[in-house]
Coordinates of N, CA and C in Angstrom, one line a residue:
X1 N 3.9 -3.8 -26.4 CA 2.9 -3.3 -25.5 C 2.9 -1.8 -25.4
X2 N 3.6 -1.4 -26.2 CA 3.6 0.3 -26.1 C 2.7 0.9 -26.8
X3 N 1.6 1.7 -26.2 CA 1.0 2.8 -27.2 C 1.9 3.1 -28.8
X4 N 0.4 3.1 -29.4 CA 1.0 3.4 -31.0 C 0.5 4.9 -30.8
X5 N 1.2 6.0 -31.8 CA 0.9 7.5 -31.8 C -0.3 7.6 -32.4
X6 N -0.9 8.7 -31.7 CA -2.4 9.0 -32.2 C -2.1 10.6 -32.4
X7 N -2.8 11.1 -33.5 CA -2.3 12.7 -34.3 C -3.0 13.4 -33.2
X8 N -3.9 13.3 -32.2 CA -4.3 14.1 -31.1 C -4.2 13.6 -29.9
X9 N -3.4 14.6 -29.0 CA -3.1 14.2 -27.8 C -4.0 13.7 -26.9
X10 N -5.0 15.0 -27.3 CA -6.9 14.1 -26.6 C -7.5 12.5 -26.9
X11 N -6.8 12.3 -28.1 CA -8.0 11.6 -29.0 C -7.0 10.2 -28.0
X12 N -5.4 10.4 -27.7 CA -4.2 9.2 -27.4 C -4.7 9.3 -25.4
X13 N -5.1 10.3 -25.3 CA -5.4 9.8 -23.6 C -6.9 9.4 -23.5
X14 N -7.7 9.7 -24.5 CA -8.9 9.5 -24.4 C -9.1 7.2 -24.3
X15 N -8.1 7.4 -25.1 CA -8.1 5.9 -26.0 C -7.4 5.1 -24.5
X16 N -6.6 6.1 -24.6 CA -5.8 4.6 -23.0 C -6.4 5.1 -22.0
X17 N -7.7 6.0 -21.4 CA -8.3 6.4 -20.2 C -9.5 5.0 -20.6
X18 N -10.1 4.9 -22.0 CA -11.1 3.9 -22.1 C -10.1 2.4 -22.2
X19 N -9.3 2.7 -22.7 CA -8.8 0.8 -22.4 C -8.4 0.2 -21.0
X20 N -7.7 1.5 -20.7 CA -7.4 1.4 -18.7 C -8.7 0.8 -18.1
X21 N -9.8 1.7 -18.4 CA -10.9 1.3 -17.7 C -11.3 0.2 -17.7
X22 N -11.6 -0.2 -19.4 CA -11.8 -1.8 -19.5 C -11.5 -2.9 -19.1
X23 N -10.0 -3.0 -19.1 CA -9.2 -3.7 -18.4 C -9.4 -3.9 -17.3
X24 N -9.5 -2.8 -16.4 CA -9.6 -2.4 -14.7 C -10.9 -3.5 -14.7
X25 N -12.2 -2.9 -14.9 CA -13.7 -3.7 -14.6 C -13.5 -5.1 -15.0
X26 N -12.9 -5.6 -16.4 CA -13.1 -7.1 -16.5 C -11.9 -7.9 -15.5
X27 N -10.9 -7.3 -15.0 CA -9.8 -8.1 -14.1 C -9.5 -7.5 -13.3
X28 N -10.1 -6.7 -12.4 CA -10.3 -6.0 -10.8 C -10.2 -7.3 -10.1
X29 N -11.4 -7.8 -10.2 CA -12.1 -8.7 -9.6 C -11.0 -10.0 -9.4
X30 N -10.8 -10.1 -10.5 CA -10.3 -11.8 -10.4 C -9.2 -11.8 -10.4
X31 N -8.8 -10.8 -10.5 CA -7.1 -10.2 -10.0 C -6.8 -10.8 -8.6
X32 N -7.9 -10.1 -7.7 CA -8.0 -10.4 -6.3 C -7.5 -11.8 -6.0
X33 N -9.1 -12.2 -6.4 CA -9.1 -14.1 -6.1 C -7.9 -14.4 -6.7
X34 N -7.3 -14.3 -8.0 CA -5.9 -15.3 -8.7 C -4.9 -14.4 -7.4
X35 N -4.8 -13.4 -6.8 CA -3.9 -13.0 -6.0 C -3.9 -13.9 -4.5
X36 N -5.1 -13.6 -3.9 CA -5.5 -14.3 -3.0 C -5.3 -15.8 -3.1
X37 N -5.0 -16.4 -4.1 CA -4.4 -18.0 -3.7 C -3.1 -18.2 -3.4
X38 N -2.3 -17.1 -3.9 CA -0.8 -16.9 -3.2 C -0.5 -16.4 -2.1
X39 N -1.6 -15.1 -1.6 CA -1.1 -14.8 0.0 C -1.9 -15.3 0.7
X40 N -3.5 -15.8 0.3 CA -4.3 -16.2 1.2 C -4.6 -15.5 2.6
X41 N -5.0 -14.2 2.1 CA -5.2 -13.0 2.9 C -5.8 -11.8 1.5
X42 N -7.2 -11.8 1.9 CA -8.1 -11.2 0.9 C -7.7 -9.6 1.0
X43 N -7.6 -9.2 2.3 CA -7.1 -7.8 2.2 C -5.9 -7.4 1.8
X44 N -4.4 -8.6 1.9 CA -3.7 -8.3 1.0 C -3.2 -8.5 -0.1
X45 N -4.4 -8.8 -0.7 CA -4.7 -9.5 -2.3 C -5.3 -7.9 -2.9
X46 N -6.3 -7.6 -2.1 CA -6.7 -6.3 -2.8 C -5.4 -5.4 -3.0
X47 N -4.6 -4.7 -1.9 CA -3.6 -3.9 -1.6 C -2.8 -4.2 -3.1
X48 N -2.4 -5.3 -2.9 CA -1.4 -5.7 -4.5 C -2.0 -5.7 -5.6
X49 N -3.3 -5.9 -6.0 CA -4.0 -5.7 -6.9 C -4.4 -4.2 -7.2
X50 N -4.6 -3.4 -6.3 CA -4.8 -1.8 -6.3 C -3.3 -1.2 -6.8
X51 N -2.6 -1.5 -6.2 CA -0.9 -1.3 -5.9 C -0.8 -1.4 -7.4
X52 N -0.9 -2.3 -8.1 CA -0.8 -3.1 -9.2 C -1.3 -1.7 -10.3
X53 N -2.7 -1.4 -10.4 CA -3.6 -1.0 -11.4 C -3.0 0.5 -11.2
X54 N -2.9 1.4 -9.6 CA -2.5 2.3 -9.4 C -1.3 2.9 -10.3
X55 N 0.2 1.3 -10.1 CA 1.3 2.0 -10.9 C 0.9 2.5 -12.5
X56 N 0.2 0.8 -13.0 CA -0.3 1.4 -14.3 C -0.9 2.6 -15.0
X57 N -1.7 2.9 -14.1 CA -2.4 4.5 -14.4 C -1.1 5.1 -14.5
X58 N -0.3 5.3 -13.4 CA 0.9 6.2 -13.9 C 1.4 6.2 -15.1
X59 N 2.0 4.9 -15.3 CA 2.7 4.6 -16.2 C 1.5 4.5 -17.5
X60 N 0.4 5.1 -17.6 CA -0.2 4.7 -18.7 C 0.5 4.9 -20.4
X61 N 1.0 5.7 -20.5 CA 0.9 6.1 -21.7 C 1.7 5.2 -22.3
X62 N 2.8 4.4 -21.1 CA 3.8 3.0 -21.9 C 3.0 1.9 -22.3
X63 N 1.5 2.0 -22.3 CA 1.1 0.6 -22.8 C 0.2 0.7 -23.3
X64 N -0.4 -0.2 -23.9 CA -1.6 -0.6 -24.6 C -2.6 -1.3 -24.0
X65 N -3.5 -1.1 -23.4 CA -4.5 -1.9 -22.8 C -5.5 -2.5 -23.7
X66 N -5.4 -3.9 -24.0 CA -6.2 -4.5 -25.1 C -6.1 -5.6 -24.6
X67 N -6.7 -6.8 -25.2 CA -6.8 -7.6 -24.6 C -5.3 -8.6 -24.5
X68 N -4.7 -8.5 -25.6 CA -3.6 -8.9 -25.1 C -2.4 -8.5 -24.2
X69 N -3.3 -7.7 -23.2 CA -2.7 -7.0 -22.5 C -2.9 -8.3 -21.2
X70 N -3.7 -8.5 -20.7 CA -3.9 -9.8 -19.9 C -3.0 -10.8 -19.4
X71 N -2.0 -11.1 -20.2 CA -0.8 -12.1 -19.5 C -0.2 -11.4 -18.9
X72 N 0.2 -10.0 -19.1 CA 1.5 -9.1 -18.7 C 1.1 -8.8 -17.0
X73 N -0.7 -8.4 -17.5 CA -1.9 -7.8 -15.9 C -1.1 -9.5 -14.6
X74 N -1.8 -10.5 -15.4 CA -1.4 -11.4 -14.2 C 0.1 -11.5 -13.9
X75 N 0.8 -11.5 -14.8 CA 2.0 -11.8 -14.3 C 2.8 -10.5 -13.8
X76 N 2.7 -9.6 -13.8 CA 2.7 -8.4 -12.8 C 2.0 -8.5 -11.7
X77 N 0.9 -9.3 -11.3 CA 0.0 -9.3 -10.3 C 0.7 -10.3 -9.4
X78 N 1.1 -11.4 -10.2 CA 1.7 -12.9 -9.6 C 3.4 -12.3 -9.1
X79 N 4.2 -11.3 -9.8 CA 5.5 -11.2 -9.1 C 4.8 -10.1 -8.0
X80 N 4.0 -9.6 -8.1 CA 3.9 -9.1 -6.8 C 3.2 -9.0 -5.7
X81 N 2.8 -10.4 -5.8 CA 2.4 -11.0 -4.5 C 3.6 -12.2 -4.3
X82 N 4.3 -12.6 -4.9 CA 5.5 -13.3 -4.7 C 6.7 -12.2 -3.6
X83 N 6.4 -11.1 -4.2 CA 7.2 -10.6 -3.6 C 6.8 -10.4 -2.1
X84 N 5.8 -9.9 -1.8 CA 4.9 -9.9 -0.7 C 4.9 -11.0 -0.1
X85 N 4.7 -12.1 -0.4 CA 5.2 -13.8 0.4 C 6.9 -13.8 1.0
X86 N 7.8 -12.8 -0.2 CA 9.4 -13.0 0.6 C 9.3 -11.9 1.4
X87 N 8.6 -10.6 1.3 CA 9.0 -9.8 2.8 C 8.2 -10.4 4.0
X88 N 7.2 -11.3 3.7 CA 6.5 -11.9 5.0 C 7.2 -12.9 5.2
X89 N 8.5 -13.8 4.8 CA 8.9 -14.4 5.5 C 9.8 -13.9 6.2
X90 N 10.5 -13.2 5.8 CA 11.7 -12.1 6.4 C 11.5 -11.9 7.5
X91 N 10.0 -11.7 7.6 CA 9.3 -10.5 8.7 C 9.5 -11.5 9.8
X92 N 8.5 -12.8 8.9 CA 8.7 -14.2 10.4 C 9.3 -14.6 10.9
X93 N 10.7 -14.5 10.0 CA 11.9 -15.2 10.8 C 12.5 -13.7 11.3
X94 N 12.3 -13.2 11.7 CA 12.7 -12.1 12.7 C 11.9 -12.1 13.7
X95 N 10.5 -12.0 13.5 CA 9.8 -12.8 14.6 C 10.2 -14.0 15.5
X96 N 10.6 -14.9 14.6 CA 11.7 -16.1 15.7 C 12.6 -15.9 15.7
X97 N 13.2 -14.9 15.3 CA 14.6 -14.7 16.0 C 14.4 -14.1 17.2
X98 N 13.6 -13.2 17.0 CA 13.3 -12.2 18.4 C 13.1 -13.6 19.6
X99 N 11.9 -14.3 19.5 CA 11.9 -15.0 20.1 C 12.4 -16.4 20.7
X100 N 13.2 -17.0 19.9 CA 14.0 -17.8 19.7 C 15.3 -17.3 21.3
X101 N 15.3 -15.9 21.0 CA 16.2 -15.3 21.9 C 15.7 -13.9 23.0
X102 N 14.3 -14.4 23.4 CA 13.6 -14.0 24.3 C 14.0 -12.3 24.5
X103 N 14.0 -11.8 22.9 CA 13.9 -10.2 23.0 C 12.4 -9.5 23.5
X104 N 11.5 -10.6 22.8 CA 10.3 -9.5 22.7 C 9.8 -9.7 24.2
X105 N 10.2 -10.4 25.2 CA 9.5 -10.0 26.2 C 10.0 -8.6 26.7
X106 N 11.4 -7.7 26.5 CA 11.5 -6.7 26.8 C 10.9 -5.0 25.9
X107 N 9.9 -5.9 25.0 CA 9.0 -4.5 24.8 C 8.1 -3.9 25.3
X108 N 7.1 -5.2 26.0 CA 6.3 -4.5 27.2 C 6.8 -3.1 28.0
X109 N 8.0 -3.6 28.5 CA 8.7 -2.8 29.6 C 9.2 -1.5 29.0
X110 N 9.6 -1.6 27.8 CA 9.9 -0.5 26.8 C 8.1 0.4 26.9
X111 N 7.3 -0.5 26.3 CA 6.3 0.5 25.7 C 5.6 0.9 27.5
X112 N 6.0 0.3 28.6 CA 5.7 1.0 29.8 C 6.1 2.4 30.0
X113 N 7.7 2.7 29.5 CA 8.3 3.6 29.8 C 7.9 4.5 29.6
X114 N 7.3 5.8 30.6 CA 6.3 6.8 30.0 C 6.9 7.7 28.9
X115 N 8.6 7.9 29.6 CA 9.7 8.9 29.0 C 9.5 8.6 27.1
X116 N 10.0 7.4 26.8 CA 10.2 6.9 25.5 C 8.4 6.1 24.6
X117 N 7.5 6.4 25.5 CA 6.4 6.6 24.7 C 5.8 7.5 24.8
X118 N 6.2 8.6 25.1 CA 5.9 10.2 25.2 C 6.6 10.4 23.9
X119 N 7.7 10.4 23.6 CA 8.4 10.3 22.8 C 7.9 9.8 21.7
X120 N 8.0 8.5 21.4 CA 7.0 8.3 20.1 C 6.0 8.6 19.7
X121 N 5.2 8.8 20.4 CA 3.9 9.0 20.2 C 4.1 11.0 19.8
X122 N 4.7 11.3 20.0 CA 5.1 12.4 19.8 C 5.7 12.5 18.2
X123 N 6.5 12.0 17.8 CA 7.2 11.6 16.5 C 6.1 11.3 15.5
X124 N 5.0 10.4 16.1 CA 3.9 9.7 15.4 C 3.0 10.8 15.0
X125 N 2.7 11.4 16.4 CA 1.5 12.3 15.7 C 2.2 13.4 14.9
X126 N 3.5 13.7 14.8 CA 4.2 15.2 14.4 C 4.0 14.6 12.4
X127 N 4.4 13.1 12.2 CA 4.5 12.2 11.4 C 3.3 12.5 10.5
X128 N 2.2 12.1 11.5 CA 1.0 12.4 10.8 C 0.2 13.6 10.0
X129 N 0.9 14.9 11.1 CA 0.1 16.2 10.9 C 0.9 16.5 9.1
X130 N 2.2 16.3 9.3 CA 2.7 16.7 8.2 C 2.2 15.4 6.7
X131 N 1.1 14.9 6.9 CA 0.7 14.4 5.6 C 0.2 15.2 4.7
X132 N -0.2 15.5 3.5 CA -1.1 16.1 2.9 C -2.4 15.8 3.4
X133 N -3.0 16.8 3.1 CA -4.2 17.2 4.0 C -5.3 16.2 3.6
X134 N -5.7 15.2 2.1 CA -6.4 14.4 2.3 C -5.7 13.4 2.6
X135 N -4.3 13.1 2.4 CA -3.9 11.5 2.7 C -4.3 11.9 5.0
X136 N -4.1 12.9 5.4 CA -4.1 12.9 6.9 C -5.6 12.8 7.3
X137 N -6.4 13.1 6.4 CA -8.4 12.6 6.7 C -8.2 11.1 6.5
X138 N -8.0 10.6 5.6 CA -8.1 9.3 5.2 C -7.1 8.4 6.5
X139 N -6.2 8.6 6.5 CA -5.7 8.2 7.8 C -6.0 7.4 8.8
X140 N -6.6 9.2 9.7 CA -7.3 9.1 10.9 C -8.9 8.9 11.1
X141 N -9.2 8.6 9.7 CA -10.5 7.5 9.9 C -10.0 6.3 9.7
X142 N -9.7 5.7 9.1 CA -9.1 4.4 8.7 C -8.0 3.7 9.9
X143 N -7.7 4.8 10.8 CA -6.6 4.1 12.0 C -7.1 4.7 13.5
X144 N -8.1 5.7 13.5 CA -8.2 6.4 14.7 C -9.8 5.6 14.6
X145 N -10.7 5.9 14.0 CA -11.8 5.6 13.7 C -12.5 4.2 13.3
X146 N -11.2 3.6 12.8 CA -11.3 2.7 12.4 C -12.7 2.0 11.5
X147 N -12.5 3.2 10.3 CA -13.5 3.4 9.2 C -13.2 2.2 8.4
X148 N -13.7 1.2 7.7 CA -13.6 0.8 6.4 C -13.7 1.9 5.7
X149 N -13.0 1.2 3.9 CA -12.6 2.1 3.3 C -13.9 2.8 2.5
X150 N -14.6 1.9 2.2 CA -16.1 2.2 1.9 C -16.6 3.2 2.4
X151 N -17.0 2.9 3.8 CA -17.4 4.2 4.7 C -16.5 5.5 4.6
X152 N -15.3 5.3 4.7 CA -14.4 6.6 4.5 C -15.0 7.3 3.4
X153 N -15.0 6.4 2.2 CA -15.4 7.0 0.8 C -16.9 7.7 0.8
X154 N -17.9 7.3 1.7 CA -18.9 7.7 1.7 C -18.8 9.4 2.9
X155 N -18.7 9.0 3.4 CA -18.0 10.4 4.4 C -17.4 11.5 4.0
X156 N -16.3 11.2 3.0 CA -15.7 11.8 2.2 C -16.0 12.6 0.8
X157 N -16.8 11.8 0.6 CA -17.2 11.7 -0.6 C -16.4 11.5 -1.8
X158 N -15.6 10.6 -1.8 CA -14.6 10.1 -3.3 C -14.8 8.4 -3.5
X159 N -14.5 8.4 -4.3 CA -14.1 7.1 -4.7 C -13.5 5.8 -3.6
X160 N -14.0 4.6 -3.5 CA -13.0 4.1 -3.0 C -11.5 3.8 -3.5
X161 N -11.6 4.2 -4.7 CA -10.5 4.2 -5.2 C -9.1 5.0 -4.6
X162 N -9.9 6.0 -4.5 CA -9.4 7.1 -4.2 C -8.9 6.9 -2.3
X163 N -9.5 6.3 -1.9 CA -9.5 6.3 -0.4 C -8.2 5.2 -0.5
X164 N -8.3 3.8 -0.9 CA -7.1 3.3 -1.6 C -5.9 4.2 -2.1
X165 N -5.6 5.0 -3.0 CA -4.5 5.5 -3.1 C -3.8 6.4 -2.0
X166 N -5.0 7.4 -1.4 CA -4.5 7.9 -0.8 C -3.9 7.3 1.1
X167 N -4.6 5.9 1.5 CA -3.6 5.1 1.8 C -2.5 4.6 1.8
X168 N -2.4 5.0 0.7 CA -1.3 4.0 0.1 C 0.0 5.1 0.3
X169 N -0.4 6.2 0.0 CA 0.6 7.5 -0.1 C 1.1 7.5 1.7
X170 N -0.1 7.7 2.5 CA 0.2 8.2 3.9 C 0.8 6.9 4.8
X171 N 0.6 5.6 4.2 CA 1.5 4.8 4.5 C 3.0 5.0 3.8
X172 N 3.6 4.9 2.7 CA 4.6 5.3 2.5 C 5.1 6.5 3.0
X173 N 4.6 7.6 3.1 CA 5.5 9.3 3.3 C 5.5 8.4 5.7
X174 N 4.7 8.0 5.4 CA 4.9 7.8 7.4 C 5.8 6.6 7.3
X175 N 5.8 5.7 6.9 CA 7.2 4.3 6.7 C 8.6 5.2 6.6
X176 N 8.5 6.1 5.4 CA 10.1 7.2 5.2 C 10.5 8.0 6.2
X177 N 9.1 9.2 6.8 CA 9.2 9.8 8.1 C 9.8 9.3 9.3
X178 N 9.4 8.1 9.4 CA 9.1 7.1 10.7 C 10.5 6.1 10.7
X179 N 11.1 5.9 9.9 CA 12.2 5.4 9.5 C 13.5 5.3 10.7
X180 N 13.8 6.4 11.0 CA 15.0 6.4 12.1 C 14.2 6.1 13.3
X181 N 13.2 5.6 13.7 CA 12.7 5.3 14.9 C 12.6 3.5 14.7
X182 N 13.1 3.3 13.8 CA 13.2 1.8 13.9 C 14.9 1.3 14.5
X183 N 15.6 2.6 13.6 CA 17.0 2.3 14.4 C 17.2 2.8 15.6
X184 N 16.2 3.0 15.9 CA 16.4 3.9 17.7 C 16.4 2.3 18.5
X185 N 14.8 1.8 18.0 CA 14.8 0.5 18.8 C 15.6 -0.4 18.6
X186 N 16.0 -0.8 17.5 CA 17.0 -1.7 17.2 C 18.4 -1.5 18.3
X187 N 18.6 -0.1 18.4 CA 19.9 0.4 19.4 C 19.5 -0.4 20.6
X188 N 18.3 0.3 21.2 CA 18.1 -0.1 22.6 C 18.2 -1.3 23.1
X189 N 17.8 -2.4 21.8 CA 17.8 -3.5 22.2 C 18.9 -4.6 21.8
X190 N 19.6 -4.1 21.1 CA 20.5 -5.0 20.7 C 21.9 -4.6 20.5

């Protein structure tokens, strides 16, 4: 599946910029849906399917996009929505643990506390300012404004592709940012 050498460097990105593409338009689509029967959740069928096509652009030059490229597409698409079904159970059985052992009724009283959500909220926005300057537009329409990504893309004027990655970015750098405020709560409560 590795690119074969082509005598021009133009002529070898030209070739996997048009096979990428191809690939992309004929199994965008049905990526979703074959995704979507595993999480059964359409928006996070796109996310893994975007997630999916995103890494490959990186990694383009290791492959060949042809049609026998297709088993590798799904089954890259299928481990990682599998994977995505084990961090969501993780997630739920923490969920009943919490409640199983009547923690979460003491978050209300937490997120009352003006001291300690002065605090966060403070961490959050400092979180945010330091994104790069389009992942921090894309953001705060998509979470403040609560823009579809469409509309962002139209506003903005890029791609929704583009409105997609750069999601994708300002959720990771704020998950890394944001990081020791999960062991803060964890302390408080347990």
């Amino acid at each position: 599946m590795f690119v074969r050498a082509f005598s021009k460097p133009l002529n070898k990105f030209t070739h996997m910029a048009k096979g990428f593409e191809a690939i992309f338009k004929a199994y965008y689509a049905k990526l979703i849906f074959f995704t979507n029967k595993y999480v059964n959740d359409l928006h996070a069928a796109e996310e893994i399917v975007s997630d999916a096509f995103s890494f490959l652009w990186e990694h383009k030059e290791q492959y060949q996009f042809d049609e026998d490229f297709k088993g590798y597409l799904y089954k890259m698409v299928q481990n990682r929505a599998l994977n995505y079904l084990k961090h969501k159970k993780i997630e739920n059985e923490y969920i009943n643990y919490l409640q199983k052992n009547n923690l979460l009724s003491e978050t209300p009283a937490f997120e009352e506390n003006p001291i300690y959500k002065k605090e966060f909220e403070h961490y959050i926005k400092e979180a945010i300012e330091h994104l790069p300057q389009r992942c921090k537009e894309v953001f705060k329409l998509s979470r403040f404004e609560e823009l579809r990504n469409k509309e962002i893309a139209q506003q903005l004027q890029i791609s929704h592709k583009t409105v997609e990655r750069q999601m994708t970015i300002a959720l990771e750098k704020l998950r890394f940012k944001l990081q020791h405020l999960l062991s803060f709560i964890c302390l408080l409560f347990f």
